[in-house]
Amino acid sequence: MKEAAPYPSQAIRLGHEGVVTLLLTFGRSGTPIDIQIDESSGFRELDKAAQDSARSWRVTNAECMSAKSAMVRVPVDFNLHKH
């Protein structure tokens, strides 16, 4: 479902790291219909990068697609040592 969110260049310059936990609701088509921040990283640019990246995520799980919608909680880790 998810690929790594691009690390914002401003956050790299400033040394910002953190985990953004997103609350995503996927529709029957497997595309996100709602993306909310469940827990902030504490840095606006990291939170925005996680949300922006999640817009392109898709699920293909047949269970999720049989319901009207499916909600999942996803951590997005921004770590300069892994970058």
Coordinates of N, CA, C and O in Angstrom, one line a residue:
M1 N 0.8 -1.2 0.0 CA 0.0 0.0 0.0 C 0.9 1.2 0.0 O 0.6 2.1 -0.8
K2 N 1.8 1.3 0.9 CA 2.5 2.6 1.0 C 4.0 2.5 0.6 O 4.6 1.5 0.7
E3 N 4.4 3.6 0.0 CA 5.8 3.7 -0.3 C 6.3 4.9 0.6 O 5.5 5.7 1.1
A4 N 7.6 5.0 0.7 CA 8.2 6.0 1.6 C 7.8 7.4 1.1 O 7.8 7.7 -0.1
A5 N 7.4 8.3 2.0 CA 7.1 9.6 1.7 C 8.3 10.4 1.4 O 9.3 10.2 2.1
P6 N 8.4 11.3 0.4 CA 9.6 12.0 0.1 C 9.9 12.9 1.3 O 9.0 13.5 1.9
Y7 N 11.2 13.0 1.7 CA 11.6 13.8 2.8 C 11.7 15.2 2.4 O 12.5 15.5 1.4
P8 N 11.0 16.1 3.0 CA 11.0 17.6 2.6 C 12.5 18.1 2.7 O 13.1 17.9 3.8
S9 N 13.0 18.8 1.7 CA 14.3 19.4 1.8 C 14.5 20.3 3.0 O 15.6 20.4 3.6
Q10 N 13.5 21.1 3.3 CA 13.5 22.0 4.4 C 13.7 21.3 5.7 O 14.5 21.7 6.6
A11 N 13.1 20.2 5.9 CA 13.2 19.3 7.1 C 14.6 18.7 7.2 O 15.1 18.6 8.3
I12 N 15.1 18.4 6.0 CA 16.5 17.8 6.0 C 17.5 18.9 6.5 O 18.3 18.7 7.4
R13 N 17.4 20.1 5.9 CA 18.2 21.2 6.3 C 18.2 21.5 7.8 O 19.2 21.8 8.4
L14 N 17.0 21.5 8.3 CA 16.7 21.8 9.7 C 16.9 20.6 10.7 O 16.9 20.8 11.9
G15 N 17.2 19.4 10.1 CA 17.4 18.3 11.0 C 16.1 17.7 11.6 O 16.2 17.1 12.7
H16 N 15.0 18.0 11.0 CA 13.7 17.5 11.6 C 13.5 16.1 11.3 O 13.6 15.6 10.2
E17 N 13.1 15.3 12.4 CA 12.7 13.9 12.3 C 11.5 13.7 13.1 O 11.2 14.5 14.0
G18 N 10.8 12.6 12.8 CA 9.6 12.3 13.6 C 8.7 11.3 12.9 O 9.0 10.9 11.7
V19 N 7.7 10.9 13.6 CA 6.7 9.9 13.0 C 5.4 10.6 12.9 O 4.9 11.2 13.9
V20 N 4.8 10.6 11.8 CA 3.4 11.1 11.6 C 2.5 9.9 11.5 O 2.8 8.9 10.7
T21 N 1.5 9.8 12.3 CA 0.5 8.7 12.2 C -0.7 9.2 11.5 O -1.4 10.2 12.0
L22 N -1.0 8.6 10.4 CA -2.1 9.0 9.6 C -3.3 8.1 9.8 O -3.1 6.9 10.1
L23 N -4.5 8.7 9.8 CA -5.7 7.9 9.8 C -6.4 8.0 8.4 O -6.8 9.1 8.0
L24 N -6.4 6.9 7.7 CA -6.8 6.9 6.3 C -8.1 6.2 6.2 O -8.3 5.1 6.8
T25 N -9.0 6.7 5.4 CA -10.2 6.0 5.1 C -10.2 5.7 3.6 O -10.0 6.7 2.8
F26 N -10.3 4.5 3.2 CA -10.2 4.1 1.8 C -11.6 3.7 1.3 O -12.4 3.0 2.0
G27 N -12.0 4.1 0.1 CA -13.3 3.8 -0.4 C -13.2 2.4 -1.1 O -12.1 1.8 -1.2
R28 N -14.3 2.0 -1.6 CA -14.4 0.7 -2.3 C -13.4 0.5 -3.4 O -12.9 -0.5 -3.7
S29 N -13.1 1.7 -4.1 CA -12.2 1.6 -5.2 C -10.7 1.4 -4.8 O -9.8 1.2 -5.6
G30 N -10.4 1.5 -3.5 CA -9.1 1.3 -3.0 C -8.3 2.6 -2.9 O -7.1 2.6 -2.5
T31 N -9.0 3.7 -3.2 CA -8.3 5.0 -3.1 C -8.7 5.7 -1.8 O -9.8 5.5 -1.3
P32 N -7.8 6.6 -1.2 CA -8.1 7.3 0.0 C -9.2 8.3 -0.2 O -9.2 9.1 -1.2
I33 N -10.2 8.3 0.6 CA -11.3 9.3 0.5 C -11.2 10.3 1.7 O -11.8 11.3 1.6
D34 N -10.4 9.9 2.7 CA -10.1 10.9 3.8 C -8.8 10.6 4.4 O -8.4 9.4 4.6
I35 N -8.0 11.6 4.6 CA -6.6 11.5 5.2 C -6.5 12.5 6.3 O -6.6 13.7 6.0
Q36 N -6.4 12.0 7.5 CA -6.2 12.9 8.7 C -5.0 12.5 9.4 O -4.5 11.4 9.4
I37 N -4.5 13.5 10.1 CA -3.3 13.3 11.0 C -3.9 12.8 12.4 O -4.6 13.6 13.0
D38 N -3.5 11.6 12.7 CA -3.9 11.1 14.0 C -2.9 11.6 15.1 O -3.3 12.0 16.2
E39 N -1.6 11.5 14.8 CA -0.6 12.0 15.7 C 0.4 12.8 14.8 O 1.0 12.2 13.9
S40 N 0.7 14.0 15.2 CA 1.6 14.8 14.5 C 3.1 14.5 14.8 O 3.4 14.0 15.9
S41 N 3.9 14.8 13.9 CA 5.4 14.6 14.1 C 5.9 15.7 15.0 O 7.0 15.7 15.5
G42 N 5.1 16.8 15.0 CA 5.6 18.0 15.7 C 6.2 19.0 14.7 O 6.5 20.1 15.0
F43 N 6.3 18.6 13.4 CA 6.8 19.5 12.4 C 5.8 19.5 11.2 O 5.5 18.5 10.6
R44 N 5.4 20.7 10.9 CA 4.3 20.9 9.9 C 4.8 20.3 8.5 O 4.0 19.7 7.8
E45 N 6.0 20.5 8.1 CA 6.4 20.1 6.8 C 6.5 18.5 6.7 O 6.2 18.0 5.6
L46 N 6.8 17.8 7.8 CA 6.7 16.4 7.8 C 5.3 15.9 7.7 O 5.0 14.9 7.0
D47 N 4.4 16.5 8.5 CA 3.0 16.2 8.5 C 2.4 16.3 7.1 O 1.7 15.4 6.6
K48 N 2.7 17.4 6.4 CA 2.2 17.7 5.1 C 2.7 16.7 4.1 O 2.0 16.2 3.2
A49 N 4.0 16.4 4.2 CA 4.6 15.4 3.3 C 4.0 14.1 3.4 O 3.7 13.4 2.4
A50 N 3.7 13.7 4.6 CA 3.0 12.4 4.8 C 1.6 12.4 4.2 O 1.3 11.4 3.5
Q51 N 0.9 13.4 4.4 CA -0.5 13.5 3.8 C -0.4 13.5 2.3 O -1.2 12.9 1.7
D52 N 0.5 14.3 1.8 CA 0.6 14.4 0.3 C 0.9 13.1 -0.3 O 0.4 12.7 -1.3
S53 N 1.8 12.4 0.3 CA 2.2 11.1 -0.2 C 1.1 10.1 -0.1 O 0.9 9.3 -1.1
A54 N 0.3 10.1 0.9 CA -0.8 9.2 1.1 C -1.9 9.3 0.1 O -2.6 8.4 -0.2
R55 N -2.0 10.5 -0.6 CA -3.0 10.7 -1.6 C -2.8 9.7 -2.8 O -3.8 9.4 -3.5
S56 N -1.6 9.2 -3.0 CA -1.4 8.3 -4.1 C -1.4 6.8 -3.7 O -1.2 5.9 -4.5
W57 N -1.6 6.5 -2.4 CA -1.6 5.2 -2.0 C -2.9 4.5 -2.4 O -4.0 5.1 -2.5
R58 N -2.8 3.2 -2.6 CA -4.0 2.4 -3.0 C -4.0 1.1 -2.2 O -2.9 0.6 -1.9
V59 N -5.1 0.6 -1.9 CA -5.2 -0.8 -1.2 C -5.9 -1.7 -2.2 O -6.8 -1.3 -3.0
T60 N -5.5 -2.9 -2.2 CA -6.1 -3.9 -3.1 C -6.7 -5.1 -2.3 O -7.1 -6.1 -2.9
N61 N -6.7 -5.0 -1.0 CA -7.2 -6.1 -0.1 C -8.7 -6.3 -0.4 O -9.5 -5.4 -0.3
A62 N -9.1 -7.4 -0.8 CA -10.4 -7.8 -1.2 C -11.4 -7.5 0.0 O -12.5 -7.1 -0.2
E63 N -11.0 -7.7 1.2 CA -11.8 -7.5 2.4 C -12.2 -6.0 2.5 O -13.3 -5.7 2.7
C64 N -11.2 -5.1 2.3 CA -11.5 -3.7 2.4 C -12.4 -3.3 1.2 O -13.3 -2.4 1.4
M65 N -12.2 -3.9 0.1 CA -13.0 -3.5 -1.1 C -14.5 -4.0 -1.0 O -15.3 -3.5 -1.8
S66 N -14.7 -4.9 -0.2 CA -16.1 -5.5 -0.1 C -17.0 -4.6 0.8 O -18.2 -4.6 0.7
A67 N -16.3 -3.8 1.6 CA -17.1 -2.9 2.5 C -17.2 -1.5 1.8 O -16.5 -1.3 0.8
K68 N -18.1 -0.7 2.3 CA -18.2 0.7 1.7 C -16.9 1.5 1.9 O -16.5 2.3 1.0
S69 N -16.3 1.3 3.0 CA -15.0 2.0 3.3 C -14.2 1.2 4.3 O -14.8 0.4 5.1
A70 N -12.9 1.5 4.4 CA -12.1 0.8 5.4 C -11.2 1.9 6.0 O -10.6 2.7 5.2
M71 N -11.0 1.9 7.3 CA -10.2 2.9 8.0 C -8.9 2.1 8.5 O -9.0 1.1 9.1
V72 N -7.7 2.8 8.3 CA -6.5 2.2 8.8 C -5.6 3.3 9.4 O -5.7 4.5 9.0
R73 N -4.8 3.0 10.3 CA -3.9 3.9 11.0 C -2.5 3.5 10.5 O -2.1 2.3 10.6
V74 N -1.8 4.5 9.9 CA -0.5 4.2 9.3 C 0.6 5.1 9.8 O 0.4 6.4 9.7
P75 N 1.7 4.6 10.4 CA 2.8 5.5 10.8 C 3.7 5.8 9.6 O 4.0 4.9 8.8
V76 N 4.1 7.0 9.5 CA 5.1 7.4 8.4 C 6.3 7.9 9.1 O 6.2 9.0 9.8
D77 N 7.4 7.2 9.0 CA 8.6 7.6 9.8 C 9.6 8.4 8.9 O 10.0 8.0 7.8
F78 N 9.9 9.6 9.4 CA 10.9 10.4 8.8 C 12.1 10.4 9.7 O 12.1 10.9 10.8
N79 N 13.2 9.7 9.2 CA 14.4 9.5 10.0 C 15.6 9.8 9.1 O 15.7 9.2 8.0
L80 N 16.3 10.8 9.4 CA 17.5 11.3 8.6 C 18.5 10.2 8.4 O 19.2 10.2 7.4
H81 N 18.6 9.2 9.3 CA 19.6 8.2 9.2 C 19.2 7.1 8.2 O 20.0 6.4 7.7
K82 N 17.9 7.0 7.9 CA 17.4 6.1 6.9 C 17.2 6.7 5.6 O 16.9 6.1 4.6
H83 N 17.4 8.0 5.5 CA 17.2 8.8 4.3 C 18.3 8.6 3.3 O 19.4 8.5 3.4

